[in-house]
C-alpha angles and dihedrals in degrees: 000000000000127000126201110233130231108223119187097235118201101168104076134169138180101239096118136160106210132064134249100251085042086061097040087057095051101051087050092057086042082050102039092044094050106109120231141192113287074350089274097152101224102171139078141187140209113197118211131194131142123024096341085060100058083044096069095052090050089058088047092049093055098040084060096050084067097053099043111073097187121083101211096047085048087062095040086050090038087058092054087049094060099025097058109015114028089039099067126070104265163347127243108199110213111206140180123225099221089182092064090042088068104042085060095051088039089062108024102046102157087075096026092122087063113057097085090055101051088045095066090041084061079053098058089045104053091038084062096044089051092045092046094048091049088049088054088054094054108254130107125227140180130221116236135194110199095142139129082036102070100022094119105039087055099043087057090045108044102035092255116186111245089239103058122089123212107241100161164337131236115191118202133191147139111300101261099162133017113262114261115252116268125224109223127212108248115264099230096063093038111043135033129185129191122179086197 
């Protein structure tokens, strides 16, 4: 058996092959295939290249420079921003429909406490799917999480529903620089297996 790796890319481009609306296809089947919980849908993406998805980073970068208060770690953190994000192609927004989320808890509620869980575990689900898919097409990409911070600035800029709640962010670009090793975590601490 062979698996595909996902590799966290932070050296992104913009050569790529496909186009934007070819992309854009291929992150909603990764979306729409992605299996939920009592199959309730809960997420949504908005896909950004081009202009819309520098755009984005420039919000990010500054939303940060209100947060960093020294001058010199707001650069450092300024360079990563354009070096690994704003460089690739482009952003997918993960979003929860929190609208959907409550209907689900107003009319199931023997499992009401639950909704929210297994949402994020649709998350989880569907940012793979689109990672793995991207992967498949050749490109790397890197999962950000850059929410609640600019939640609001990019809710007034890209039309974002009122019920959707910003959960990530997956840049994608060209693949520009090797991925730098990971350390894991040791097995045995960290899987069992019994066959009785």
């Amino acid at each position: 058996m062979t698996t595909l790796s996902i590799i966290t890319t932070y050296g992104l481009g913009r050569n790529v092959q496909q186009t934007p609306e070819a992309l854009f296809d291929l992150v909603k089947s990764a979306v729409r295939q992605a299996p939920t919980a009592f199959n309730n849908q809960t997420v949504r993406s908005i896909v950004l290249t081009g202009d819309a998805h520098e755009k984005l980073w420039d919000i990010v970068a500054k939303r940060l420079k209100q947060e960093v208060l020294d001058e010199s770690a707001y650069q450092a953190t300024l360079a990563k921003i354009n070096a690994s994000f704003k460089a690739g192609f482009g952003t997918v927004l993960f979003f929860t429909d929190t609208s959907i989320v409550k209907s689900f808890e107003e009319n199931i509620p023997l499992y009401a406490e639950n909704f929210q869980d297994w949402s994020e575990q649709g998350h989880g689900i569907a940012e793979y799917a689109t990672w793995l898919a991207l992967t498949e097409a050749g490109l790397g990409a890197s999962l950000q999480h850059y929410n609640p911070l600019i939640d609001d600035e990019v809710a007034k800029d890209f039309d974002v529903p009122s019920t959707w709640r910003l959960r990530a962010q997956l840049v994608f670009g060209s693949i520009e620089a090797p991925a730098a090793n990971k350390d894991f975590v040791e097995d045995n601490e960290r899987f069992k297996h019994y066959s009785k």
